[in-house]
CSV table of C-alpha atoms and ligand atoms in Angstrom, one decimal:
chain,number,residue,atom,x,y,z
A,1,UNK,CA,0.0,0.0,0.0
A,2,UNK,CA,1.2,3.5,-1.0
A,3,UNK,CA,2.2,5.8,2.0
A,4,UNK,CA,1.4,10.0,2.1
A,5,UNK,CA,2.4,11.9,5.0
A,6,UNK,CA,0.4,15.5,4.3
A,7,UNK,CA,1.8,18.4,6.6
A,8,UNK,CA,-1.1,21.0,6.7
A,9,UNK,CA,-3.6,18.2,7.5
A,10,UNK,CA,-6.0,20.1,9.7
A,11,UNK,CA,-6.5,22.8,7.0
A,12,UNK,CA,-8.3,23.6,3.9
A,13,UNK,CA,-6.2,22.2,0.9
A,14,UNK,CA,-4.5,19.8,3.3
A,15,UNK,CA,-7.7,18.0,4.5
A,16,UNK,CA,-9.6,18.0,1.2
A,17,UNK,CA,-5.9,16.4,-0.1
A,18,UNK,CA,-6.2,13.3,2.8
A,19,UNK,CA,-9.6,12.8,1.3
A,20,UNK,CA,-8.7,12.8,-2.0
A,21,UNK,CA,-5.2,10.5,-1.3
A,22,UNK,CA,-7.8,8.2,1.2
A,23,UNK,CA,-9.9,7.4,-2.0
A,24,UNK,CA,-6.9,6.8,-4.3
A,25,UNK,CA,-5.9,3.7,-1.6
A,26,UNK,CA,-3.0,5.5,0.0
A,27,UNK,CA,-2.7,5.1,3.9
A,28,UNK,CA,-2.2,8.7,5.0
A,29,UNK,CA,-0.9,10.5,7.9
A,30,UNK,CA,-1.5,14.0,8.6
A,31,UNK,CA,0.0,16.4,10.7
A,32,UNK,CA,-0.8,19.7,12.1
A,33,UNK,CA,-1.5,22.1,15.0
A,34,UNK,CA,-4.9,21.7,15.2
A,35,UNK,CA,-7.6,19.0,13.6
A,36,UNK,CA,-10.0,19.8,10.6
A,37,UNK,CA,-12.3,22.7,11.7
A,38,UNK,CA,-15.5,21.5,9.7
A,39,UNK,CA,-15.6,17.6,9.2
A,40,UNK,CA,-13.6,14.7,10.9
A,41,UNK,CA,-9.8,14.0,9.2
A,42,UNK,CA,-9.9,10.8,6.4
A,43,UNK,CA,-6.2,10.5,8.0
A,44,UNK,CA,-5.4,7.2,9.1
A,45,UNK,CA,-3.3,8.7,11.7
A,46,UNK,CA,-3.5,12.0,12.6
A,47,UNK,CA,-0.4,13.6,14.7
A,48,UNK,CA,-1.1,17.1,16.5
A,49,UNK,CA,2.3,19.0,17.1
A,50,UNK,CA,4.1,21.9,15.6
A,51,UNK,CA,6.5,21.7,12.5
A,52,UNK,CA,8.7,24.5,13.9
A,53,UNK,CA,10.0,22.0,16.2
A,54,UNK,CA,12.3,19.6,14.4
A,55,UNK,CA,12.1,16.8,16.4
A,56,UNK,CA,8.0,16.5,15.6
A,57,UNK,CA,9.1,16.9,11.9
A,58,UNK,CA,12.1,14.0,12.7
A,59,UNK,CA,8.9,11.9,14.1
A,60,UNK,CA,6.5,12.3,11.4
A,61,UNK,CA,8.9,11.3,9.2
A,62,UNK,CA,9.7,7.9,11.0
A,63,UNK,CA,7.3,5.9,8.5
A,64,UNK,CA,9.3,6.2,4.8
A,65,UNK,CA,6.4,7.7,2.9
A,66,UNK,CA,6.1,7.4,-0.8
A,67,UNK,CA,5.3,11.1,-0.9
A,68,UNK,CA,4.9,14.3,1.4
A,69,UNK,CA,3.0,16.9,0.6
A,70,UNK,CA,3.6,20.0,2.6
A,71,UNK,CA,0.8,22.5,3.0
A,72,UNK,CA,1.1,23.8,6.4
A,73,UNK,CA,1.9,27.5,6.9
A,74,UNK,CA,0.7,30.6,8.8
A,75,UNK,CA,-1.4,32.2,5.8
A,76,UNK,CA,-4.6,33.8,5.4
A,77,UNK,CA,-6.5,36.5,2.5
A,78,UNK,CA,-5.7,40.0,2.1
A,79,UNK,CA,-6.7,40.7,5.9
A,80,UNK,CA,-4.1,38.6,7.3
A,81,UNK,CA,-0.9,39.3,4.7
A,82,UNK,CA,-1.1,42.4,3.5
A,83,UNK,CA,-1.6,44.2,6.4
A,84,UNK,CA,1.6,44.0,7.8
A,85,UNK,CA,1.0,43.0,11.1
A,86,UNK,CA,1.7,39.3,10.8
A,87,UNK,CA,4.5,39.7,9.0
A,88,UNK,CA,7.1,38.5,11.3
A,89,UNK,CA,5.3,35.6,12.3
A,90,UNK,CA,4.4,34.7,8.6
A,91,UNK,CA,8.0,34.9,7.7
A,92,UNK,CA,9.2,33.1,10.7
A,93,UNK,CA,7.1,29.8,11.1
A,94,UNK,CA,6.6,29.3,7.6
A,95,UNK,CA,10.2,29.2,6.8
A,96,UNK,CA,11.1,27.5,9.9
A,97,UNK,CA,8.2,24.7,8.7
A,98,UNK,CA,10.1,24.2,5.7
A,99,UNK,CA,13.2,24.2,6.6
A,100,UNK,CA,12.7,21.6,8.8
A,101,UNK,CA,10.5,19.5,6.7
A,102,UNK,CA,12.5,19.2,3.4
A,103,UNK,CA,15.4,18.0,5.9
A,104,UNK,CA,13.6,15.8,8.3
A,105,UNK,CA,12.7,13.9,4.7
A,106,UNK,CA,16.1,14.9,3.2
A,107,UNK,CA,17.5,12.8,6.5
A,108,UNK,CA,15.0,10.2,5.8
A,109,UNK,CA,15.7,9.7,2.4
A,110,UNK,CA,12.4,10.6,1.5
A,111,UNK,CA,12.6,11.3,-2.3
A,112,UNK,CA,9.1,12.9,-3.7
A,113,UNK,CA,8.0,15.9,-2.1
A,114,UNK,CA,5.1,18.7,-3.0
A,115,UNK,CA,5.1,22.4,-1.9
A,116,UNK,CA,2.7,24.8,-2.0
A,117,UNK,CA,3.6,28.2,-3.1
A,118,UNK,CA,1.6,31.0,-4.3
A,119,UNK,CA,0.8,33.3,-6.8
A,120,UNK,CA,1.8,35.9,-4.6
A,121,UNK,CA,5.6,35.3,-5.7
A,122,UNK,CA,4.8,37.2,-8.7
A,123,UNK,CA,6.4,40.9,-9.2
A,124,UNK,CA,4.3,43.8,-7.7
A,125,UNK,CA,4.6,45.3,-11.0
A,126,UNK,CA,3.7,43.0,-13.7
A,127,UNK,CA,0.5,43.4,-12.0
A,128,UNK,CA,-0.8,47.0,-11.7
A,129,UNK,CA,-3.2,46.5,-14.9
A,130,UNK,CA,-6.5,44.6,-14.0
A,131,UNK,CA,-7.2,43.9,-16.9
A,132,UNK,CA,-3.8,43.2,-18.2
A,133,UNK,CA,-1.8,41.2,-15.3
A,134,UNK,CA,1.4,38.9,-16.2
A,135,UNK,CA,2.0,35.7,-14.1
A,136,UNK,CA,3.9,33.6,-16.3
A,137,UNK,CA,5.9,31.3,-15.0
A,138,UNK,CA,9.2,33.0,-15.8
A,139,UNK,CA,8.4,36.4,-14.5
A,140,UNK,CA,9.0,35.7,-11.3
A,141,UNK,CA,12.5,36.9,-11.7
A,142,UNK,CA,14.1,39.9,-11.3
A,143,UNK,CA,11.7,39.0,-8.0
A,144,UNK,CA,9.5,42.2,-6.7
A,145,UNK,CA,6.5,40.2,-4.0
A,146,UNK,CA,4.6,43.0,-3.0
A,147,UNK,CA,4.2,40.8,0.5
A,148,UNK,CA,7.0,39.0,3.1
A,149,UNK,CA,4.3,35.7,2.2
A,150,UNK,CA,5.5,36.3,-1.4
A,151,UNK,CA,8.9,36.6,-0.1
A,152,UNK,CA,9.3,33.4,1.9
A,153,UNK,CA,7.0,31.6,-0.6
A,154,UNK,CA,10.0,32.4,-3.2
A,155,UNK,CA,12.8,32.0,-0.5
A,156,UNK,CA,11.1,28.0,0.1
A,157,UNK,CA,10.0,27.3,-3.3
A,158,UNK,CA,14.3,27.8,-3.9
A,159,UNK,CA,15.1,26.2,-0.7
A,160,UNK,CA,13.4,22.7,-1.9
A,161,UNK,CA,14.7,23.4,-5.4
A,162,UNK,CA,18.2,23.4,-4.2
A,163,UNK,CA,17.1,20.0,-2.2
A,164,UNK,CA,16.0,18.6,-5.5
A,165,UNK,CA,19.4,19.6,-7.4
A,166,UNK,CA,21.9,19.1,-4.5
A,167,UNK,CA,20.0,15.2,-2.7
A,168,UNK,CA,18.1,13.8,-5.7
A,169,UNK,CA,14.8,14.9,-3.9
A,170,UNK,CA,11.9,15.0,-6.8
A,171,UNK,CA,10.6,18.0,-5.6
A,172,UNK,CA,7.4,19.2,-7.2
A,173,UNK,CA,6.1,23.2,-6.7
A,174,UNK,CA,2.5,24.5,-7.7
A,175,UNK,CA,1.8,28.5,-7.3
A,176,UNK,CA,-1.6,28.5,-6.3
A,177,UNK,CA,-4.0,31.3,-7.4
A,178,UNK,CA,-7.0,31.6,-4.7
A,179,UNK,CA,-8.6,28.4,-4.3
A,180,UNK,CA,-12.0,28.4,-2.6
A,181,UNK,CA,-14.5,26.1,-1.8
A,182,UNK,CA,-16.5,23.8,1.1
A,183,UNK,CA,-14.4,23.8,4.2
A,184,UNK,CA,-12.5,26.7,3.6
A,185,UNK,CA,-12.1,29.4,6.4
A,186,UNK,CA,-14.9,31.7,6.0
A,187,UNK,CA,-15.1,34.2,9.2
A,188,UNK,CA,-11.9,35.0,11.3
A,189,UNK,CA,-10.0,37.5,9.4
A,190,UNK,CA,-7.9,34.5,7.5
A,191,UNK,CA,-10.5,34.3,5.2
A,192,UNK,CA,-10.3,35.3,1.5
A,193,UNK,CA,-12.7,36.8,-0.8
A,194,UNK,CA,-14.7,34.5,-2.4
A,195,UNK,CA,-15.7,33.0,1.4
A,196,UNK,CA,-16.0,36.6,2.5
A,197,UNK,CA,-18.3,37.5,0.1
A,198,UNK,CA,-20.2,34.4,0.3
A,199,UNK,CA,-20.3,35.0,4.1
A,200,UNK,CA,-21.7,38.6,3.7
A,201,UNK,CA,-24.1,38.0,0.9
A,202,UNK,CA,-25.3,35.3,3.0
A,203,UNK,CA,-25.8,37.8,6.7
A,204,UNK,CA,-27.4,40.1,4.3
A,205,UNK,CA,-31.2,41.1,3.6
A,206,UNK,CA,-32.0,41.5,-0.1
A,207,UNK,CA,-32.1,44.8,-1.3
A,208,UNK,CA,-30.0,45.9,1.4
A,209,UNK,CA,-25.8,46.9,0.6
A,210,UNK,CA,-22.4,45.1,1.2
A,211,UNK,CA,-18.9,46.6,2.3
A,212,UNK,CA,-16.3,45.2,0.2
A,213,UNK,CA,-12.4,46.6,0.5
A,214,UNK,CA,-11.0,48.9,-2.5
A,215,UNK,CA,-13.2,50.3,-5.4
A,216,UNK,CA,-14.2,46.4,-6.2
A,217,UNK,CA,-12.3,47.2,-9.9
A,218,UNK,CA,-9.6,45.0,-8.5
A,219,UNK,CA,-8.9,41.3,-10.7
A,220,UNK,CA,-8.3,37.5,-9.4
A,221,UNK,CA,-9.2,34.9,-11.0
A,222,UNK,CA,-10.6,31.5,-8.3
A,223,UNK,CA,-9.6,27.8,-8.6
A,224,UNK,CA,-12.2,25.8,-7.1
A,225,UNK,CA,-10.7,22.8,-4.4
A,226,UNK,CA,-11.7,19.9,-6.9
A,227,UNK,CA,-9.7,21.8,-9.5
A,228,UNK,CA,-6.9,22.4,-7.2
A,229,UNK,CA,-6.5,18.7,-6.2
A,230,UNK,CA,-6.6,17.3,-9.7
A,231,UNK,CA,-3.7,19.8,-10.6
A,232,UNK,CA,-1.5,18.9,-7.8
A,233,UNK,CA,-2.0,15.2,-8.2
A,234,UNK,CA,-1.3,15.1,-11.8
A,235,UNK,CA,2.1,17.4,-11.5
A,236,UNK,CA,2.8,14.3,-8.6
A,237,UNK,CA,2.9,12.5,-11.3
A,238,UNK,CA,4.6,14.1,-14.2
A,239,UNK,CA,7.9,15.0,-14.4
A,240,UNK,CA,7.9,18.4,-14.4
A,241,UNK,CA,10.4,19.9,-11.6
A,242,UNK,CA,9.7,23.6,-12.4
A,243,UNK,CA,7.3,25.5,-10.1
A,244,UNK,CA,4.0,25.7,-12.0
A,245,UNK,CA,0.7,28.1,-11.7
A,246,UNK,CA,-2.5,26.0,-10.5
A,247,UNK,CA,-5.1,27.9,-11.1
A,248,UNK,CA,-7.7,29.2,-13.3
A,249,UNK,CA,-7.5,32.2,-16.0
A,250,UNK,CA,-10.8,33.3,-15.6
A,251,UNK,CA,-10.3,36.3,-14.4
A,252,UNK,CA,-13.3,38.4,-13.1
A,253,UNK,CA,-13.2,42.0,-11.0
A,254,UNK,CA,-14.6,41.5,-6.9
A,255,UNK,CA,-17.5,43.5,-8.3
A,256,UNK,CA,-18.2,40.6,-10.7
A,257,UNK,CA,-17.8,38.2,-7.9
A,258,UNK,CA,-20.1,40.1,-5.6
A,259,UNK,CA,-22.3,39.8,-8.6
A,260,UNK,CA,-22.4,36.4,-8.9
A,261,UNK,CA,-22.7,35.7,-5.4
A,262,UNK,CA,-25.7,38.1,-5.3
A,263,UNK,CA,-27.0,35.9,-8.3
A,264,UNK,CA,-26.8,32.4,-6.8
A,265,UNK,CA,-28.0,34.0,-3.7
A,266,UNK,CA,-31.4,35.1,-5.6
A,267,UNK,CA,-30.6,38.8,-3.2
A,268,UNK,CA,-30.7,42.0,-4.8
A,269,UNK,CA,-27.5,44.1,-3.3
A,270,UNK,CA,-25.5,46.9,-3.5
A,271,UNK,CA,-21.7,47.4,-2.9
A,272,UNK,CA,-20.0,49.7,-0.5
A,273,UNK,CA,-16.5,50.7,-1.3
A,274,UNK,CA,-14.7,50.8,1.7
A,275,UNK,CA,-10.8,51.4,3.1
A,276,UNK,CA,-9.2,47.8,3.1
A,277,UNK,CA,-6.1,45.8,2.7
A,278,UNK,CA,-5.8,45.1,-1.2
A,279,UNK,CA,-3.0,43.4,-2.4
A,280,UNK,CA,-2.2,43.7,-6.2
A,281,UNK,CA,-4.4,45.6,-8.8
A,282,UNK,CA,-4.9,42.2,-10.8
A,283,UNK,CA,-3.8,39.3,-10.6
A,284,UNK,CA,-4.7,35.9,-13.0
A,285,UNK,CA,-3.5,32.1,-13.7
A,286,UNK,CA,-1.5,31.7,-16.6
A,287,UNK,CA,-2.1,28.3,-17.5
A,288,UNK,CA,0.0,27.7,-20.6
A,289,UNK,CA,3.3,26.0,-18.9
A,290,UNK,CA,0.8,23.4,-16.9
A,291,UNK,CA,-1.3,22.8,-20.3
A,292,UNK,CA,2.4,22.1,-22.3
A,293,UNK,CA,3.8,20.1,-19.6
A,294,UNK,CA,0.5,18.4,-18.0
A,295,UNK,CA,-1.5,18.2,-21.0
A,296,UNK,CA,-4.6,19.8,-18.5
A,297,UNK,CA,-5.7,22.9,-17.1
A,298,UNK,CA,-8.3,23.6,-14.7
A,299,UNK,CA,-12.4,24.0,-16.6
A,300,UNK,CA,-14.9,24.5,-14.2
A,301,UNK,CA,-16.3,27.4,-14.3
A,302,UNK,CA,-16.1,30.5,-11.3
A,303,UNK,CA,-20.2,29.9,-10.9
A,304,UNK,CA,-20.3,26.2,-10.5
A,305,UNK,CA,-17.5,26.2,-7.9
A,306,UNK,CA,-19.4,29.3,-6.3
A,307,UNK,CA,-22.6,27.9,-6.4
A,308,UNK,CA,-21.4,25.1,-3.9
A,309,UNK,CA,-19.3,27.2,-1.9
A,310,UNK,CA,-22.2,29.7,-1.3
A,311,UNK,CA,-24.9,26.3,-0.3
A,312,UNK,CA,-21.6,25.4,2.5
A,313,UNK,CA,-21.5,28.7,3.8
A,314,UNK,CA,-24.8,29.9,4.0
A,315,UNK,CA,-25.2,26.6,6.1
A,316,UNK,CA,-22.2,27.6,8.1
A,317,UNK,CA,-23.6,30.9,9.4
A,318,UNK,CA,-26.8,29.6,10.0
A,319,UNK,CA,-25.8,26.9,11.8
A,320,UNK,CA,-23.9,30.0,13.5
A,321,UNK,CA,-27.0,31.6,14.6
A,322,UNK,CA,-26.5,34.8,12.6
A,323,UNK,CA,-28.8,34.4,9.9
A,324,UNK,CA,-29.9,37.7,8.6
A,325,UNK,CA,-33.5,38.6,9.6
B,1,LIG,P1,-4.8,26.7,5.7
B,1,LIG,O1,-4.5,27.9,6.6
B,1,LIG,O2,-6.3,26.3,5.7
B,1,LIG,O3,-3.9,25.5,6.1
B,1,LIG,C1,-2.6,25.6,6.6
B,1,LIG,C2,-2.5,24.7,7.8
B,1,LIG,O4,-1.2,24.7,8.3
B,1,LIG,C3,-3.4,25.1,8.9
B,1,LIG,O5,-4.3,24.1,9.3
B,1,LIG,C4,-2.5,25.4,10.1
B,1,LIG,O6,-3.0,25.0,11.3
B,1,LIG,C5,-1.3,24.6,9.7
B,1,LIG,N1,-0.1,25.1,10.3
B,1,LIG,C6,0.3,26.4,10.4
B,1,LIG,N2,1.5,26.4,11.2
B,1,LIG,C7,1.7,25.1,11.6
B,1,LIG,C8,2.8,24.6,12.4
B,1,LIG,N3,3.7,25.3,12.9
B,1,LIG,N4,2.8,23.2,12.6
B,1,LIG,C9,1.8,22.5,12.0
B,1,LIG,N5,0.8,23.0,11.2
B,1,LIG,C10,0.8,24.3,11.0
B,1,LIG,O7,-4.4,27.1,4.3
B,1,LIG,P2,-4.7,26.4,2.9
B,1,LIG,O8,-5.6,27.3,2.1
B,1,LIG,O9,-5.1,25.0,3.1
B,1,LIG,O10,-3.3,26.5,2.2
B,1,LIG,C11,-2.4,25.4,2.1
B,1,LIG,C12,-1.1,25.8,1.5
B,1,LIG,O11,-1.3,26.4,0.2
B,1,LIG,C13,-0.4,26.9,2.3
B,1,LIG,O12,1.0,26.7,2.3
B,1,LIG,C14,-0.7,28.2,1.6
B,1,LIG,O13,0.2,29.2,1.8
B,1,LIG,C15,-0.7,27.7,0.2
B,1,LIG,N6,-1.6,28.5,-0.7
B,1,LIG,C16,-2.9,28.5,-0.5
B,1,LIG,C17,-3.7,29.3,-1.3
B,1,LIG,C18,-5.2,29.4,-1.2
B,1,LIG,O14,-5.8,30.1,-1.9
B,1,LIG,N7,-5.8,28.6,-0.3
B,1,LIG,C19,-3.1,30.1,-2.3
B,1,LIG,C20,-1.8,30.1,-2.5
B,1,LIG,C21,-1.0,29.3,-1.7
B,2,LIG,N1,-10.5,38.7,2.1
B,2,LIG,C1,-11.3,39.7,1.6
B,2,LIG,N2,-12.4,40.0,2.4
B,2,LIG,N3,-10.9,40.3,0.5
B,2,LIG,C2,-11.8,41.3,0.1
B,2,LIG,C3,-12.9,41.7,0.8
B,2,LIG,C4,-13.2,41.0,2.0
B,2,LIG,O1,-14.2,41.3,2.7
B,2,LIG,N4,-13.5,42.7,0.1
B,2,LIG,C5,-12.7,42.9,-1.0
B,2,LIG,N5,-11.7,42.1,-1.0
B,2,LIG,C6,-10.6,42.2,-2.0
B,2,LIG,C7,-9.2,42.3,-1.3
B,2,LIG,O2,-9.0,43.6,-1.0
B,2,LIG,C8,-8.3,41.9,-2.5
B,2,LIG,O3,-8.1,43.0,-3.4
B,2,LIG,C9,-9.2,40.8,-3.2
B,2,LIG,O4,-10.5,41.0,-2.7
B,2,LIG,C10,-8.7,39.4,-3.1
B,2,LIG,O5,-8.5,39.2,-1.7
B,2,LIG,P1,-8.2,37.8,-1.0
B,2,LIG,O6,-9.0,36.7,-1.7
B,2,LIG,O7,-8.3,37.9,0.4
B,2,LIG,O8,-6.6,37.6,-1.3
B,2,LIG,P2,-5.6,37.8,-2.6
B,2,LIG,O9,-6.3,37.2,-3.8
B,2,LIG,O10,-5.1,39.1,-2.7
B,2,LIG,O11,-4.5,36.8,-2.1
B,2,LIG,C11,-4.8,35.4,-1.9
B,2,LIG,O12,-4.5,34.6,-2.9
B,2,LIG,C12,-3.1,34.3,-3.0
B,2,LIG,C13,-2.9,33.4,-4.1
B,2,LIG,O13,-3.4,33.9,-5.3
B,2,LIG,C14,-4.3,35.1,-0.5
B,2,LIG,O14,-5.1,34.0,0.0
B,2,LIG,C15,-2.9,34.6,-0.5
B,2,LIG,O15,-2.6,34.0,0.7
B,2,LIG,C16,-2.7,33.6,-1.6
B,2,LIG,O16,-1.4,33.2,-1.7
C-alpha cells in the first residue's frame, strides 16, 4: 500500500488532499496544530504538534512515505498578509516549517515531495493593470513580491529546489492562485474573498448593501478545491520539476464576484466601497506551462464552484445563529 504523509492536514487544501489520497488507496498521515475545523480528518493517523519543532518533523517522518505533501503554513486572504501585522510571524514559522520538513525527509531519504507556493511570488509590477496582469511562470524573476508571504514563498519554493538539485529529492512546486471552496475558512479574518463574500451576501437582507475593500475594480481569478486537487496530483505525477501556476484564468473583478454571489444568492445588493487591505491591482493564472507540460488545465467554471461554496456557507452561518433577519 502507497504511503502520504500530508503536513497541513487540519487545514483547507490539506484536509480535502487526505480525502482525495484516502480514495486513491494511499494510507495517509496527517500532521498539524490543530484537527480539521468542519468535518472529521480521512487521516489514518493523525499527529497534532508543531513543525517548527524539528524533532516533531524527525517523528512524522519515522514511516518512509512514498510522498509528502507540505501545505502547512501561517497564511490567510488580504486581511491577514497584506496588512503588515503578521508579517514576522508569517515569515518566521513558515520558513522554519520548511526548513525543517525538506530535511527531516532529506534525513530520511524521503525522495518525492510537494510544496505549496503562491501566486503571490509574482512581481508587484507585472500586476498594476487589471485587466492586463502577467504571471507567467518565468516572470518571477528579477523577483518584486509586494508581501513577506510572497517573499518566503520564493525563498522555500528555492530552498526545496536546491534539495531537489543538490540530494536527488523529486521535488514538485504548484503557485496557487486563490482556491476556494466547502471547508474553507470563511469568518476570522484568515478568510479570503470569495468565502467573505459568500459570508456577507449570506448575513445580508435582499435589497440591502455590502462593504467590500478597495473600489471592487480589482482582478483575481478563483480555482475551485476539486480543481486544485486534480492539478497537484497530476504534476505528482509528471515529471515536471519547475514551479508551476495551478489555477484558473478566468479572471473576473470583486464586483463581478459580488455579482455572482448576489445571483446564486437570488438577493438583490449593493456594494459599499470601503478602506481595506488590497494586495495587487490584478492578478490571474496563466495556464500555458501546466497545459504544455501536463496536458490539463483547470475547466470548471467561477459559478459552479461558487454555487457550492455559497450552499456550504450559507449553512455555516446559519448553523452560526447569525442568519440575517
Ligand atoms: P490553511 O491555513 O487552511 O492550512 C494551513 C494549515 O497549516 C493550517 O491548518 C495550520 O494550522 C497549519 N499550520 C500552520 N502552522 C503550523 C505549524 N507550525 N505546525 C503544524 N501545522 C501548522 O491554508 P490552505 O488554504 O489550506 O493553504 C495550504 C497551503 O497552500 C499553504 O502553504 C498556503 O500558503 C498555500 N496557498 C494557498 C492558497 C489558497 O488560496 N488557499 C493560495 C496560495 C498558496
Ligand atoms: N479577504 C477579503 N475580504 N478580501 C476582500 C474583501 C473582503 O471582505 N472585500 C474585498 N476584498 C478584496 C481584497 O482587498 C483583494 O483585493 C481581493 O478581494 C482578493 O482578496 P483575497 O482573496 O483575500 O486575497 P488575494 O487574492 O489578494 O491573495 C490570496 O491569494 C493568494 C494566491 O493567489 C491570499 O489567500 C494569498 O494567501 C494567496 O497566496
Amino acid at each position: 500500500m502507497k504511503t502520504a504523509l500530508v503536513c497541513g492536514a487540519g487545514g483547507f487544501i490539506g484536509s480535502h488532499m487526505v480525502q482525495r489520497l484516502k480514495s486513491e488507496g494511499y494510507w495517509v498521515m496527517g500532521v498539524d496544530l490543530k484537527f480539521p475545523e468542519y468535518s472529521e480528518t480521512a487521516a489514518d493517523e493523525f499527529v497534532l504538534g508543531d513543525l517548527r519543532e524539528f524533532p516533531l518533523c524527525q517523528r512524522v517522518v519515522d514511516r518512509r512515505f512514498d510522498a509528502v505533501y507540505q501545505f502547512a503554513a501561517d497564511m490567510g486572504g488580504a486581511g491577514f498578509i497584506f496588512t503588515g501585522d503578521h508579517d514576522a510571524a508569517i515569515m518566521h514559522n513558515s520558513a522554519t516549517i520548511n526548513l525543517n520538513m525538506v530535511e527531516a525527509c532529506r534525513r530520511r531519504n524521503i525522495k518525492k515531495i510537494f510544496y505549496s507556493s503562491s501566486a503571490c511570488i509574482y512581481p508587484e509590477h507585472n500586476q498594476l493593470d487589471p485587466d492586463n496582469p502577467n504571471c507567467e511562470e518565468k516572470s518571477a524573476y528579477p523577483a518584486a513580491p509586494d508581501s513577506e508571504y510572497g517573499w518566503e514563498k520564493l525563498f522555500s519554493e528555492r530552498l526545496y529546489l536546491a534539495y531537489g538539485r543538490n540530494h536527488g529529492m523529486e521535488v514538485r512546486i504548484a503557485r496557487f492562485h486563490n482556491v476556494f471552496g466547502p471547508e474553507g475558512t470563511w469568518d476570522g479574518g484568515r478568510e479570503k474573498a470569495p468565502a467573505a463574500i459568500c459570508r456577507k451576501v449570506a448575513l445580508s437582507r435582499d435589497d440591502s448593501v455590502i462593504e467590500i475593500w478597495g473600489d471592487g475594480q480589482q482582478t483575481r481569478s478563483f480555482l475551485y478545491i476539486d480543481e486544485c486537487l486534480e492539478g497537484i496530483s497530476r504534476l505528482m505525477r509528471s515529471n515536471w520539476t519547475g514551479p508551476v501556476n495551478i489555477g484558473s484564468d478566468e479572471m473576473v473583478s470583486i464586483n463581478d464576484l459580488v455579482a455572482m454571489v448576489a445571483k446564486i444568492a437570488g438577493k438583490h445588493l449593493g456594494i459599499k466601497h470601503i478602506p481595506g487591505p488590497l494586495g495587487v491591482r490584478g492578478r490571474n493564472s496563466d495556464n500555458r506551462l501546466i497545459y504544455e507540460k501536463l496536458h490539463w488545465r483547470p475547466s470548471q467554471p467561477l459559478a459552479a464552484g461558487l454555487e457550492t461554496t455559497y450552499a456550504w456557507i450559507s449553512q455555516q452561518v446559519r448553523e452560526s445563529g447569525r442568519m440575517a433577519p
